[in-house]
Amino acid sequence: MQSKSFLTPSANHGQVIDNTICSLTLRVFSDPANPEQMWKASVKDIDGDILCVSQFTLFANTTKGNKPDFHRAMSSEASGKMYGTFLDALKASYKADKIRDGRFGAMMNVSLTNEGPVTFTLDSRKFEYVDAPESSSKKNGKSGSSTPSSKEADVPTA
């Protein structure tokens, strides 16, 4: 199982915390008591380990030409601080000895065995790619906001 927490250059501290909580509570594992029951347990539920690897290449723009463009990616200094905040939040919210990471900004060879093939991307741009649902009052001809409620805004779109 692989989960990518995707924080954009405009992400704020609150979004880092949201992605941290989502990373720890997203039910992506089978029920330990009944392995046939999929999507029942989080990494915390199974007492799992977390390997965090910073990948600025996930923010590459590949829509033009043959070369990836990283101009919209966050600067090394700012992204290093944000990555550190994310790691600190994971360690504070879970078991620090279960969190592993590489060296920020370094070329690394990472080897792991995924249980899947399943990959989730937890994106700080929650509604950038999702059309807001029509509210029931709008469907009934009443005026109202089609902006998702704060409860809906907490649901990850990954």
XYZ file of C-alpha atoms in Angstrom:
158
model
C 0.000 0.000 0.000
C 1.390 3.381 -0.911
C 0.027 6.753 0.090
C 1.422 10.043 -1.179
C 0.740 13.172 0.797
C 0.848 15.935 -1.778
C 1.435 19.431 -0.410
C 1.453 22.293 -2.895
C 3.541 25.485 -2.696
C 0.483 27.332 -1.386
C -0.215 24.770 1.379
C -0.497 26.169 4.878
C 0.143 24.705 8.336
C -3.479 23.594 8.644
C -3.254 21.640 5.396
C -0.083 19.930 6.624
C -1.960 18.855 9.761
C -4.982 17.734 7.680
C -2.733 15.580 5.491
C -1.036 14.185 8.600
C -4.327 13.158 10.170
C -5.581 11.714 6.895
C -2.330 9.749 6.439
C -2.789 8.166 9.854
C -6.530 7.489 9.743
C -7.296 6.603 6.126
C -8.696 3.062 6.157
C -6.653 1.388 3.441
C -5.831 -1.955 5.086
C -7.839 -5.110 5.624
C -9.416 -5.813 8.998
C -6.717 -7.611 11.055
C -9.377 -9.900 12.569
C -10.914 -10.688 9.178
C -8.503 -10.203 6.233
C -11.341 -10.707 3.738
C -12.835 -7.398 4.919
C -10.935 -4.781 2.910
C -10.702 -1.028 3.636
C -11.419 -1.443 7.344
C -8.209 -0.422 9.138
C -5.804 2.514 9.195
C -2.041 2.385 9.696
C -2.679 3.222 13.360
C -5.189 0.372 13.658
C -2.672 -2.192 12.410
C 0.252 -0.653 14.327
C 2.030 -0.184 11.004
C 5.236 1.585 10.097
C 5.396 4.691 7.907
C 8.185 5.474 5.459
C 8.190 9.136 4.368
C 10.161 10.069 1.279
C 10.146 13.621 -0.035
C 9.552 13.725 -3.804
C 9.511 17.140 -5.428
C 9.169 15.392 -8.796
C 5.485 14.756 -8.030
C 4.881 18.437 -8.731
C 6.408 18.401 -12.214
C 4.459 19.986 -15.052
C 4.693 17.611 -18.006
C 2.055 19.192 -20.230
C 4.461 20.985 -22.541
C 7.512 19.642 -24.318
C 9.648 16.645 -23.399
C 11.254 17.973 -20.234
C 9.562 18.158 -16.812
C 9.095 21.710 -15.532
C 9.522 22.283 -11.773
C 9.116 26.079 -11.749
C 5.839 25.884 -9.795
C 7.304 23.562 -7.153
C 8.025 24.942 -3.694
C 11.570 26.182 -3.007
C 13.974 23.759 -1.300
C 14.133 25.803 1.902
C 10.361 26.195 2.261
C 9.597 22.601 1.281
C 12.260 21.311 3.689
C 10.553 23.173 6.522
C 7.116 21.926 5.484
C 8.379 18.343 5.202
C 9.889 18.684 8.681
C 6.547 19.962 9.986
C 4.790 16.984 8.393
C 7.252 14.512 9.984
C 6.973 16.215 13.385
C 3.183 16.102 13.180
C 3.253 12.389 12.262
C 5.557 11.613 15.183
C 3.457 13.656 17.610
C 0.198 12.071 16.422
C 1.378 8.472 16.306
C 4.390 6.504 17.546
C 7.639 8.310 16.749
C 9.567 5.018 16.480
C 7.176 3.874 13.703
C 8.012 6.865 11.468
C 11.011 6.580 9.150
C 12.282 9.047 6.588
C 15.150 9.550 4.228
C 17.401 12.557 3.830
C 15.527 15.561 2.469
C 16.763 16.627 -0.960
C 19.118 13.677 -1.356
C 19.181 11.159 -4.167
C 18.058 7.909 -2.544
C 17.440 4.332 -3.567
C 14.197 3.322 -1.888
C 13.072 -0.273 -1.871
C 9.742 -1.487 -0.539
C 7.100 -4.072 -1.188
C 3.659 -2.638 -1.819
C 0.532 -4.480 -0.842
C -1.689 -3.708 -3.738
C -1.339 -2.298 -6.509
C -2.963 0.595 -4.679
C -1.667 4.151 -4.455
C -3.506 7.067 -2.874
C -2.581 10.704 -3.271
C -3.617 12.982 -0.410
C -3.675 16.406 -2.027
C -3.771 19.726 -0.154
C -5.759 21.196 -3.059
C -8.969 19.573 -1.798
C -11.492 20.991 -4.241
C -9.337 22.238 -7.084
C -10.262 19.256 -9.286
C -13.716 18.490 -7.921
C -16.904 20.243 -8.999
C -18.908 21.427 -6.022
C -22.077 19.361 -5.672
C -25.382 21.128 -6.150
C -27.040 21.799 -2.832
C -30.514 20.351 -2.281
C -31.948 23.853 -1.894
C -30.564 24.836 -5.297
C -32.157 21.763 -6.875
C -35.492 22.804 -5.365
C -35.187 26.267 -6.889
C -34.267 27.916 -3.595
C -31.233 30.122 -3.347
C -28.303 28.735 -1.427
C -24.604 28.144 -1.535
C -23.211 25.209 -3.478
C -20.007 25.425 -1.451
C -19.374 22.213 0.497
C -20.008 22.432 4.230
C -17.072 22.361 6.637
C -17.865 18.703 7.348
C -17.624 17.867 3.635
C -14.426 19.912 3.336
C -12.694 17.556 5.794
C -13.177 14.529 3.541
C -10.039 13.748 1.522
C -10.537 13.677 -2.225
C -7.860 11.071 -2.820
